[in-house]
Amino acid sequence: MIKSLFRLFSCTLIFLGATVTSTAQSAAAARTQSPIVIVITLDGFPARALEDPRLPMPVLRSIAAHGAVAQAMKPINPTVTWPNHTALVTGVDASQHHVMANGLIEIPTDGSQLKIEPWVDKDRLVHARTLYEAATEKSLITAQVDWVAIYGAKGVRWQFGEEPNIHDEIPQEMVASGIVTREQIEQFGDHSSPAWRDEVWTDAAVDIIDKHAPNLLLLHLLETDTIQHEYAPLTSAAYAAYAYADHCIGRVVEAVRAAGILDRTTFFILSDHGFATYTHTISPNVALLEQGFITKDGNRYKGDVWIKAEGGAAELYIRNSAQRTELVPKLKAYFAGVPGIQSIYTNEEATALGIPSDANTDQAPQLYLTAAPDYAFSDDLTGQLTRQHAPLGAHGYPNSMSDMQALFVASGAAVKPGITLGTISNLRVAPTIARILDLSLPDAKEQALDEILR
Ligand SMILES: [Zn+2]
């Protein structure tokens, strides 16, 4: 079935030239022939998985064979989900968009532990213009399913969120057509498997394609990340997750074909970052507690210095700015002696990695720590500073690390077939999509991938 699907995929493209060069279109016809871009991210899918000729992803292979594939796509620092999803739709890195974690980093004024708040409005979190906002300005139809850093965003017409809202139109439509129950929407994340959530998110994307003909659809599939964290990348469990993601991609392509819009649709199948295996966890907050920077009062911890762990990176924040000049060199020297920590950057040094300056945002850390291979950081306040364990998976390591390289496949109406790229920056994705949809992203840092476009 999948093979026949892709015979259709390639046959349709043969007629594409005639479609796009037809002239004398009425305004209505132009609208119905306007280009469509569908972005599907497979969270944490490592580029190196593509090197395996027995990777069980026939749909992805077919799409890649009819389009452009990069040997690797370099993510931005930190190699974390929300910062990189934001880079994919803005064309700027964290030094400009200021997204440093999977939400807004909140530094409580009472000295308690840092919190990550995901459900803050996009305008407060993301300091950059996005593709969906640019598309809305041009009266294009936009949609998102499980996309991130997009809560409360203006410029998204149709949506099914990471935590779906029963009052949104798409969840209501899906309940009405019997795809999910109201109860399943209201208790979406409770005791549900990551595979089921990906299935429902795919259902939502299919519903949007079928009923609402978006010009730009952003779909984020998450199971690959969850499974690789728990079982490590390129393991049997990870391969099963890759295969399931492939099945979901196939359902989206089939929905596009069934809607009769395959000849004007371009697919981008991407990931936000790769994945690495580690067997040692460092908990730097344990050291801050031992050193007296964090104190325990009953069950409450308080301190002026806190670490936010992001797997292969850790961000250190000094709440009181008057203390920074004194504490930064002391803490840098201390952590330099901790085994498993590879590099420690001051905020000024970290700006060379694309980390924002703390003169511009409170999201910028005063120290940026990276872990050596086989080590990752945790936020834990108890237990040993470093502990060894069975293999787990993490990302967050420097974007120059080969394991962190991400997936880039583009294929369909706007893309030439048979193109292999070397390593590209993920900052080239947004300007490329902007070119296809004729949008303006003036702040994008890099050029569109003109070499892949028809
Ligand atoms: Zn991710």
CSV table of C-alpha atoms and ligand atoms in Angstrom, one decimal:
chain,number,residue,atom,x,y,z
A,1,MET,CA,0.0,0.0,0.0
A,2,ILE,CA,2.8,2.3,0.9
A,3,LYS,CA,4.6,1.6,-2.3
A,4,SER,CA,1.5,2.4,-4.4
A,5,LEU,CA,1.1,5.5,-2.4
A,6,PHE,CA,4.5,6.7,-3.5
A,7,ARG,CA,4.0,5.7,-7.1
A,8,LEU,CA,1.1,8.2,-6.9
A,9,PHE,CA,3.3,10.7,-5.2
A,10,SER,CA,5.9,10.6,-8.0
A,11,CYS,CA,3.3,10.3,-10.8
A,12,THR,CA,1.5,13.4,-9.6
A,13,LEU,CA,4.7,15.4,-9.6
A,14,ILE,CA,5.2,14.6,-13.3
A,15,PHE,CA,2.2,16.9,-14.0
A,16,LEU,CA,3.5,19.6,-11.7
A,17,GLY,CA,5.2,21.6,-14.4
A,18,ALA,CA,1.9,22.1,-16.2
A,19,THR,CA,0.1,23.1,-13.0
A,20,VAL,CA,2.5,25.8,-12.0
A,21,THR,CA,3.0,27.3,-15.4
A,22,SER,CA,-0.7,27.7,-16.3
A,23,THR,CA,-1.6,31.3,-16.9
A,24,ALA,CA,-4.7,33.5,-16.9
A,25,GLN,CA,-5.8,32.3,-13.5
A,26,SER,CA,-8.7,34.0,-11.8
A,27,ALA,CA,-8.1,35.2,-8.3
A,28,ALA,CA,-10.2,32.3,-7.0
A,29,ALA,CA,-8.2,29.8,-9.0
A,30,ALA,CA,-5.0,31.3,-7.8
A,31,ARG,CA,-6.2,30.8,-4.3
A,32,THR,CA,-7.0,27.2,-4.9
A,33,GLN,CA,-3.6,26.7,-6.6
A,34,SER,CA,-1.6,28.5,-3.9
A,35,PRO,CA,1.4,26.5,-2.6
A,36,ILE,CA,1.1,24.4,0.5
A,37,VAL,CA,3.9,23.6,2.9
A,38,ILE,CA,3.6,20.8,5.5
A,39,VAL,CA,6.4,20.6,8.1
A,40,ILE,CA,6.6,17.4,10.2
A,41,THR,CA,9.2,17.2,12.9
A,42,LEU,CA,10.2,13.9,14.4
A,43,ASP,CA,11.5,15.0,17.8
A,44,GLY,CA,15.1,14.0,18.4
A,45,PHE,CA,15.5,11.9,15.2
A,46,PRO,CA,19.2,11.6,14.7
A,47,ALA,CA,20.6,12.3,11.2
A,48,ARG,CA,23.0,9.3,11.6
A,49,ALA,CA,20.0,6.9,11.7
A,50,LEU,CA,19.6,7.6,8.0
A,51,GLU,CA,23.0,5.9,7.4
A,52,ASP,CA,21.4,2.6,8.2
A,53,PRO,CA,20.2,0.9,5.0
A,54,ARG,CA,17.8,-1.2,7.1
A,55,LEU,CA,16.2,1.8,8.8
A,56,PRO,CA,12.5,0.7,8.8
A,57,MET,CA,11.2,4.0,7.3
A,58,PRO,CA,9.9,3.3,3.8
A,59,VAL,CA,7.8,6.4,3.6
A,60,LEU,CA,10.7,8.7,4.6
A,61,ARG,CA,12.9,7.0,2.1
A,62,SER,CA,10.4,7.5,-0.7
A,63,ILE,CA,9.9,11.1,0.1
A,64,ALA,CA,13.7,11.6,0.3
A,65,ALA,CA,14.2,9.8,-3.0
A,66,HIS,CA,11.9,12.2,-4.7
A,67,GLY,CA,13.4,15.4,-3.2
A,68,ALA,CA,16.3,16.7,-1.3
A,69,VAL,CA,18.0,15.2,1.7
A,70,ALA,CA,20.9,16.6,3.8
A,71,GLN,CA,23.6,14.4,5.3
A,72,ALA,CA,23.1,16.4,8.5
A,73,MET,CA,21.3,19.5,9.7
A,74,LYS,CA,23.0,21.4,12.4
A,75,PRO,CA,20.8,22.6,15.2
A,76,ILE,CA,21.2,25.7,17.2
A,77,ASN,CA,22.4,25.8,20.8
A,78,PRO,CA,21.0,24.8,23.2
A,79,THR,CA,20.2,21.6,21.2
A,80,VAL,CA,16.8,21.4,23.0
A,81,THR,CA,13.3,21.0,21.6
A,82,TRP,CA,11.6,24.5,21.9
A,83,PRO,CA,14.7,26.6,21.0
A,84,ASN,CA,15.2,24.5,17.8
A,85,HIS,CA,11.5,24.3,16.8
A,86,THR,CA,11.5,28.1,17.2
A,87,ALA,CA,14.6,28.4,15.0
A,88,LEU,CA,12.9,26.3,12.3
A,89,VAL,CA,10.0,28.7,12.0
A,90,THR,CA,11.9,32.0,12.5
A,91,GLY,CA,15.4,31.6,10.9
A,92,VAL,CA,17.1,33.1,14.0
A,93,ASP,CA,18.9,31.5,16.9
A,94,ALA,CA,18.5,31.8,20.6
A,95,SER,CA,20.6,35.0,20.7
A,96,GLN,CA,17.7,36.6,19.0
A,97,HIS,CA,14.6,34.6,19.8
A,98,HIS,CA,15.6,34.1,23.5
A,99,VAL,CA,14.0,30.6,23.8
A,100,MET,CA,16.4,28.7,26.0
A,101,ALA,CA,14.3,25.9,27.4
A,102,ASN,CA,11.0,24.1,26.8
A,103,GLY,CA,9.1,27.1,28.1
A,104,LEU,CA,9.9,30.4,29.9
A,105,ILE,CA,12.6,30.0,32.6
A,106,GLU,CA,11.2,31.6,35.8
A,107,ILE,CA,13.5,32.7,38.5
A,108,PRO,CA,11.4,33.0,41.7
A,109,THR,CA,12.0,36.1,43.7
A,110,ASP,CA,11.9,34.1,47.0
A,111,GLY,CA,15.0,32.1,46.0
A,112,SER,CA,13.2,28.8,45.4
A,113,GLN,CA,14.2,26.5,42.6
A,114,LEU,CA,13.9,27.7,38.9
A,115,LYS,CA,10.8,26.7,37.1
A,116,ILE,CA,10.0,26.2,33.4
A,117,GLU,CA,6.6,27.6,32.5
A,118,PRO,CA,5.5,26.2,29.1
A,119,TRP,CA,2.1,27.8,29.0
A,120,VAL,CA,3.1,31.4,28.5
A,121,ASP,CA,2.0,33.4,25.4
A,122,LYS,CA,4.1,33.2,22.4
A,123,ASP,CA,4.7,36.9,22.3
A,124,ARG,CA,6.3,36.8,25.8
A,125,LEU,CA,8.4,33.8,25.0
A,126,VAL,CA,9.5,34.1,21.4
A,127,HIS,CA,11.2,37.4,20.4
A,128,ALA,CA,11.1,36.8,16.7
A,129,ARG,CA,8.8,36.9,13.7
A,130,THR,CA,7.5,33.5,12.7
A,131,LEU,CA,6.5,31.9,9.4
A,132,TYR,CA,2.9,31.5,10.6
A,133,GLU,CA,2.6,35.2,11.5
A,134,ALA,CA,4.1,36.1,8.1
A,135,ALA,CA,1.7,33.7,6.4
A,136,THR,CA,-1.3,35.2,8.2
A,137,GLU,CA,-0.4,38.7,7.1
A,138,LYS,CA,-0.7,37.4,3.5
A,139,SER,CA,-4.1,35.9,4.3
A,140,LEU,CA,-2.8,32.3,4.0
A,141,ILE,CA,-4.4,29.6,6.1
A,142,THR,CA,-2.1,28.4,8.9
A,143,ALA,CA,-2.4,25.4,11.3
A,144,GLN,CA,-0.4,23.7,14.0
A,145,VAL,CA,-0.6,20.4,15.8
A,146,ASP,CA,1.5,19.9,18.9
A,147,TRP,CA,3.9,22.6,17.8
A,148,VAL,CA,5.8,24.3,20.6
A,149,ALA,CA,6.5,27.8,21.8
A,150,ILE,CA,3.2,28.7,20.1
A,151,TYR,CA,0.7,28.9,23.1
A,152,GLY,CA,-1.7,31.8,22.6
A,153,ALA,CA,-0.1,32.8,19.3
A,154,LYS,CA,-1.9,35.1,17.0
A,155,GLY,CA,-1.6,34.0,13.4
A,156,VAL,CA,-2.6,30.3,13.8
A,157,ARG,CA,-6.0,29.6,12.3
A,158,TRP,CA,-6.5,25.9,13.1
A,159,GLN,CA,-4.9,24.1,16.0
A,160,PHE,CA,-4.7,21.0,18.1
A,161,GLY,CA,-2.2,21.8,20.9
A,162,GLU,CA,0.3,19.7,22.8
A,163,GLU,CA,-2.4,19.8,25.5
A,164,PRO,CA,-5.5,20.1,23.4
A,165,ASN,CA,-8.2,22.5,24.4
A,166,ILE,CA,-11.7,21.0,24.1
A,167,HIS,CA,-13.0,24.5,23.2
A,168,ASP,CA,-10.8,24.7,20.1
A,169,GLU,CA,-12.5,23.9,16.8
A,170,ILE,CA,-10.4,21.0,15.7
A,171,PRO,CA,-10.8,18.9,18.9
A,172,GLN,CA,-14.5,19.6,18.7
A,173,GLU,CA,-14.7,18.5,15.1
A,174,MET,CA,-12.7,15.3,16.0
A,175,VAL,CA,-15.1,14.5,18.9
A,176,ALA,CA,-18.1,15.1,16.6
A,177,SER,CA,-16.7,12.7,14.0
A,178,GLY,CA,-16.0,10.1,16.6
A,179,ILE,CA,-12.2,10.1,16.2
A,180,VAL,CA,-11.6,10.8,19.9
A,181,THR,CA,-13.9,11.2,22.8
A,182,ARG,CA,-14.4,14.4,24.8
A,183,GLU,CA,-12.9,12.6,27.8
A,184,GLN,CA,-9.8,11.7,25.9
A,185,ILE,CA,-9.2,15.3,24.9
A,186,GLU,CA,-9.7,16.5,28.5
A,187,GLN,CA,-7.4,13.9,29.9
A,188,PHE,CA,-5.0,13.8,26.9
A,189,GLY,CA,-1.7,13.4,28.7
A,190,ASP,CA,-2.9,11.3,31.7
A,191,HIS,CA,-1.7,7.8,31.5
A,192,SER,CA,-1.6,7.8,27.7
A,193,SER,CA,1.3,6.3,25.7
A,194,PRO,CA,3.5,8.6,23.6
A,195,ALA,CA,2.5,6.4,20.6
A,196,TRP,CA,-1.2,7.1,21.2
A,197,ARG,CA,-0.6,10.8,21.5
A,198,ASP,CA,1.3,10.8,18.2
A,199,GLU,CA,-1.6,8.9,16.6
A,200,VAL,CA,-4.1,11.5,17.8
A,201,TRP,CA,-1.9,14.4,16.7
A,202,THR,CA,-1.7,12.7,13.3
A,203,ASP,CA,-5.5,12.3,13.3
A,204,ALA,CA,-5.7,16.1,13.9
A,205,ALA,CA,-3.3,16.9,11.1
A,206,VAL,CA,-5.3,14.6,8.7
A,207,ASP,CA,-8.6,16.3,9.8
A,208,ILE,CA,-7.1,19.8,9.2
A,209,ILE,CA,-5.8,18.8,5.7
A,210,ASP,CA,-9.1,17.2,4.8
A,211,LYS,CA,-11.4,20.0,6.0
A,212,HIS,CA,-9.5,23.2,6.1
A,213,ALA,CA,-6.8,23.1,3.3
A,214,PRO,CA,-4.1,25.0,5.2
A,215,ASN,CA,-1.2,26.7,3.3
A,216,LEU,CA,1.1,26.0,6.2
A,217,LEU,CA,0.7,23.1,8.6
A,218,LEU,CA,3.2,22.5,11.4
A,219,LEU,CA,3.1,19.0,12.9
A,220,HIS,CA,5.3,17.9,15.8
A,221,LEU,CA,5.6,14.2,16.6
A,222,LEU,CA,7.1,13.4,19.9
A,223,GLU,CA,7.3,9.7,20.6
A,224,THR,CA,10.8,9.4,19.1
A,225,ASP,CA,12.1,11.8,21.8
A,226,THR,CA,10.3,10.1,24.7
A,227,ILE,CA,11.5,6.6,23.7
A,228,GLN,CA,15.1,7.7,23.0
A,229,HIS,CA,15.3,9.4,26.4
A,230,GLU,CA,14.2,6.2,28.1
A,231,TYR,CA,16.0,3.6,26.0
A,232,ALA,CA,18.8,5.6,24.2
A,233,PRO,CA,19.0,6.3,20.5
A,234,LEU,CA,19.5,3.5,17.8
A,235,THR,CA,18.3,0.8,20.2
A,236,SER,CA,15.6,-1.7,19.4
A,237,ALA,CA,13.0,0.5,21.2
A,238,ALA,CA,14.2,3.6,19.3
A,239,TYR,CA,13.9,1.7,15.9
A,240,ALA,CA,10.3,0.8,16.8
A,241,ALA,CA,9.6,4.5,17.5
A,242,TYR,CA,11.2,5.6,14.2
A,243,ALA,CA,9.0,3.0,12.3
A,244,TYR,CA,5.9,4.3,14.0
A,245,ALA,CA,6.8,7.9,13.1
A,246,ASP,CA,7.2,6.7,9.5
A,247,HIS,CA,3.7,5.3,9.6
A,248,CYS,CA,2.4,8.7,10.8
A,249,ILE,CA,4.2,10.5,8.0
A,250,GLY,CA,2.5,8.1,5.6
A,251,ARG,CA,-0.9,8.9,6.9
A,252,VAL,CA,-0.3,12.6,6.4
A,253,VAL,CA,0.9,12.1,2.8
A,254,GLU,CA,-2.1,9.9,2.1
A,255,ALA,CA,-4.4,12.6,3.4
A,256,VAL,CA,-2.8,15.2,1.1
A,257,ARG,CA,-3.2,12.8,-1.8
A,258,ALA,CA,-6.8,12.1,-0.9
A,259,ALA,CA,-7.5,15.8,-0.7
A,260,GLY,CA,-6.3,16.2,-4.3
A,261,ILE,CA,-3.6,18.7,-3.3
A,262,LEU,CA,-0.4,16.6,-3.7
A,263,ASP,CA,0.6,18.6,-6.8
A,264,ARG,CA,1.0,21.8,-4.9
A,265,THR,CA,2.3,20.5,-1.5
A,266,THR,CA,5.9,20.5,-0.3
A,267,PHE,CA,6.8,18.4,2.6
A,268,PHE,CA,9.6,19.2,5.1
A,269,ILE,CA,10.4,16.2,7.3
A,270,LEU,CA,12.8,17.5,9.9
A,271,SER,CA,14.1,16.9,13.4
A,272,ASP,CA,15.0,19.5,16.0
A,273,HIS,CA,18.2,17.8,17.3
A,274,GLY,CA,19.9,14.4,17.4
A,275,PHE,CA,20.4,12.2,20.5
A,276,ALA,CA,23.4,10.7,22.4
A,277,THR,CA,23.7,7.8,24.8
A,278,TYR,CA,25.0,8.4,28.3
A,279,THR,CA,25.7,6.3,31.4
A,280,HIS,CA,26.7,9.0,34.0
A,281,THR,CA,24.5,11.7,35.4
A,282,ILE,CA,25.9,14.9,37.1
A,283,SER,CA,23.6,16.8,39.4
A,284,PRO,CA,25.3,20.2,39.8
A,285,ASN,CA,22.6,21.5,42.2
A,286,VAL,CA,23.9,18.9,44.7
A,287,ALA,CA,27.3,20.7,44.5
A,288,LEU,CA,25.6,24.1,45.0
A,289,LEU,CA,23.9,22.7,48.1
A,290,GLU,CA,27.2,21.3,49.4
A,291,GLN,CA,28.9,24.6,48.7
A,292,GLY,CA,26.2,26.5,50.6
A,293,PHE,CA,24.9,28.4,47.6
A,294,ILE,CA,21.6,26.5,48.1
A,295,THR,CA,20.3,25.9,51.6
A,296,LYS,CA,17.6,23.6,52.9
A,297,ASP,CA,15.0,24.8,55.4
A,298,GLY,CA,12.7,21.9,56.3
A,299,ASN,CA,11.5,20.6,52.9
A,300,ARG,CA,12.2,23.9,51.1
A,301,TYR,CA,15.4,24.7,49.2
A,302,LYS,CA,16.5,28.3,48.7
A,303,GLY,CA,19.4,29.9,46.9
A,304,ASP,CA,20.6,32.7,44.8
A,305,VAL,CA,22.4,30.3,42.4
A,306,TRP,CA,20.5,27.6,40.5
A,307,ILE,CA,21.3,25.2,37.7
A,308,LYS,CA,18.7,24.3,35.0
A,309,ALA,CA,19.8,21.1,33.4
A,310,GLU,CA,19.1,20.4,29.8
A,311,GLY,CA,20.7,17.0,29.3
A,312,GLY,CA,24.1,17.6,27.7
A,313,ALA,CA,24.0,21.3,28.8
A,314,ALA,CA,23.3,23.1,32.1
A,315,GLU,CA,22.5,26.7,32.5
A,316,LEU,CA,23.6,28.4,35.7
A,317,TYR,CA,21.6,31.5,36.9
A,318,ILE,CA,22.7,33.9,39.6
A,319,ARG,CA,19.5,35.6,40.7
A,320,ASN,CA,21.0,38.7,42.3
A,321,SER,CA,22.8,40.6,39.5
A,322,ALA,CA,25.0,42.5,42.0
A,323,GLN,CA,26.6,39.1,43.0
A,324,ARG,CA,27.5,38.1,39.5
A,325,THR,CA,30.9,39.8,39.1
A,326,GLU,CA,32.1,38.0,42.3
A,327,LEU,CA,30.5,34.6,41.8
A,328,VAL,CA,31.0,33.9,38.1
A,329,PRO,CA,34.8,33.3,38.3
A,330,LYS,CA,34.5,31.3,41.6
A,331,LEU,CA,31.8,29.0,40.2
A,332,LYS,CA,33.5,28.6,36.9
A,333,ALA,CA,36.7,27.5,38.7
A,334,TYR,CA,34.7,25.2,40.9
A,335,PHE,CA,32.9,23.4,38.1
A,336,ALA,CA,36.1,23.1,36.1
A,337,GLY,CA,37.2,20.5,38.7
A,338,VAL,CA,34.1,18.3,38.4
A,339,PRO,CA,34.7,15.2,36.2
A,340,GLY,CA,32.4,14.9,33.3
A,341,ILE,CA,32.0,18.6,32.7
A,342,GLN,CA,33.6,19.4,29.4
A,343,SER,CA,33.4,23.2,29.1
A,344,ILE,CA,32.2,26.1,31.1
A,345,TYR,CA,31.4,29.4,29.4
A,346,THR,CA,30.7,32.7,30.9
A,347,ASN,CA,27.7,34.5,29.4
A,348,GLU,CA,30.0,36.6,27.3
A,349,GLU,CA,31.9,33.5,26.1
A,350,ALA,CA,28.6,31.6,25.4
A,351,THR,CA,27.3,34.3,23.0
A,352,ALA,CA,29.8,32.9,20.5
A,353,LEU,CA,27.7,29.7,20.6
A,354,GLY,CA,24.5,31.6,19.9
A,355,ILE,CA,23.4,31.9,23.6
A,356,PRO,CA,21.7,35.2,24.3
A,357,SER,CA,23.5,38.0,26.2
A,358,ASP,CA,22.3,38.5,29.8
A,359,ALA,CA,22.2,42.2,29.0
A,360,ASN,CA,19.3,41.5,26.7
A,361,THR,CA,17.2,38.8,28.5
A,362,ASP,CA,16.7,37.2,31.9
A,363,GLN,CA,16.6,33.9,29.9
A,364,ALA,CA,20.4,34.0,29.4
A,365,PRO,CA,22.4,32.1,31.9
A,366,GLN,CA,25.5,33.5,33.7
A,367,LEU,CA,27.4,30.3,33.1
A,368,TYR,CA,26.7,27.7,30.4
A,369,LEU,CA,28.1,24.2,31.1
A,370,THR,CA,28.4,21.4,28.6
A,371,ALA,CA,28.8,17.7,29.5
A,372,ALA,CA,31.5,15.4,28.2
A,373,PRO,CA,30.3,12.5,26.0
A,374,ASP,CA,28.6,9.8,28.2
A,375,TYR,CA,27.6,12.4,30.8
A,376,ALA,CA,24.4,14.4,31.2
A,377,PHE,CA,23.1,16.8,33.7
A,378,SER,CA,20.1,16.6,36.0
A,379,ASP,CA,18.3,19.1,38.2
A,380,ASP,CA,18.3,16.8,41.2
A,381,LEU,CA,19.1,18.2,44.6
A,382,THR,CA,19.6,14.9,46.4
A,383,GLY,CA,21.9,11.9,45.9
A,384,GLN,CA,25.5,11.9,44.7
A,385,LEU,CA,27.0,14.6,42.5
A,386,THR,CA,27.7,12.0,39.9
A,387,ARG,CA,26.1,8.6,39.5
A,388,GLN,CA,26.4,5.8,37.0
A,389,HIS,CA,23.5,3.9,35.5
A,390,ALA,CA,22.3,1.8,32.5
A,391,PRO,CA,22.3,3.6,29.1
A,392,LEU,CA,19.9,6.5,28.7
A,393,GLY,CA,19.4,9.1,25.9
A,394,ALA,CA,20.0,12.9,26.0
A,395,HIS,CA,20.4,15.9,23.8
A,396,GLY,CA,21.5,19.4,24.7
A,397,TYR,CA,25.2,18.8,23.9
A,398,PRO,CA,27.0,21.3,21.7
A,399,ASN,CA,25.6,21.6,18.2
A,400,SER,CA,29.0,20.7,16.8
A,401,MET,CA,28.7,17.2,18.2
A,402,SER,CA,28.0,14.6,15.4
A,403,ASP,CA,25.3,12.9,17.5
A,404,MET,CA,23.3,16.1,17.8
A,405,GLN,CA,22.9,16.5,14.0
A,406,ALA,CA,19.3,16.5,12.9
A,407,LEU,CA,17.2,15.3,10.0
A,408,PHE,CA,16.4,17.3,6.9
A,409,VAL,CA,14.3,16.0,4.0
A,410,ALA,CA,12.3,18.2,1.7
A,411,SER,CA,10.2,16.9,-1.2
A,412,GLY,CA,7.2,17.7,-3.3
A,413,ALA,CA,5.9,20.5,-5.5
A,414,ALA,CA,8.6,23.1,-4.9
A,415,VAL,CA,11.6,20.8,-4.6
A,416,LYS,CA,13.9,19.4,-7.3
A,417,PRO,CA,14.3,15.6,-7.0
A,418,GLY,CA,17.5,13.8,-6.4
A,419,ILE,CA,19.4,16.4,-4.4
A,420,THR,CA,21.9,15.5,-1.7
A,421,LEU,CA,23.2,18.2,0.5
A,422,GLY,CA,26.1,18.1,2.9
A,423,THR,CA,25.6,19.6,6.4
A,424,ILE,CA,23.2,22.6,6.4
A,425,SER,CA,22.2,24.9,9.2
A,426,ASN,CA,18.6,24.6,10.5
A,427,LEU,CA,18.4,28.4,10.2
A,428,ARG,CA,18.1,27.8,6.4
A,429,VAL,CA,14.7,26.1,6.8
A,430,ALA,CA,12.5,29.1,7.6
A,431,PRO,CA,13.8,31.3,4.7
A,432,THR,CA,13.3,28.3,2.3
A,433,ILE,CA,9.7,27.9,3.4
A,434,ALA,CA,9.3,31.7,3.2
A,435,ARG,CA,10.5,31.6,-0.4
A,436,ILE,CA,8.0,28.8,-1.3
A,437,LEU,CA,5.1,30.6,0.2
A,438,ASP,CA,6.3,34.1,-0.9
A,439,LEU,CA,6.6,35.4,2.7
A,440,SER,CA,8.9,38.0,4.1
A,441,LEU,CA,11.3,37.1,7.0
A,442,PRO,CA,13.7,40.0,7.0
A,443,ASP,CA,15.5,39.0,10.2
A,444,ALA,CA,16.4,35.4,9.0
A,445,LYS,CA,20.1,35.0,9.5
A,446,GLU,CA,20.8,32.6,6.6
A,447,GLN,CA,19.9,32.2,3.0
A,448,ALA,CA,17.1,30.1,1.6
A,449,LEU,CA,18.2,26.7,0.1
A,450,ASP,CA,17.6,28.0,-3.4
A,451,GLU,CA,19.6,25.1,-4.8
A,452,ILE,CA,16.8,22.6,-4.0
A,453,LEU,CA,14.0,24.7,-5.3
A,454,ARG,CA,12.4,24.3,-8.8
B,1,ZN,ZN,13.3,17.7,20.9
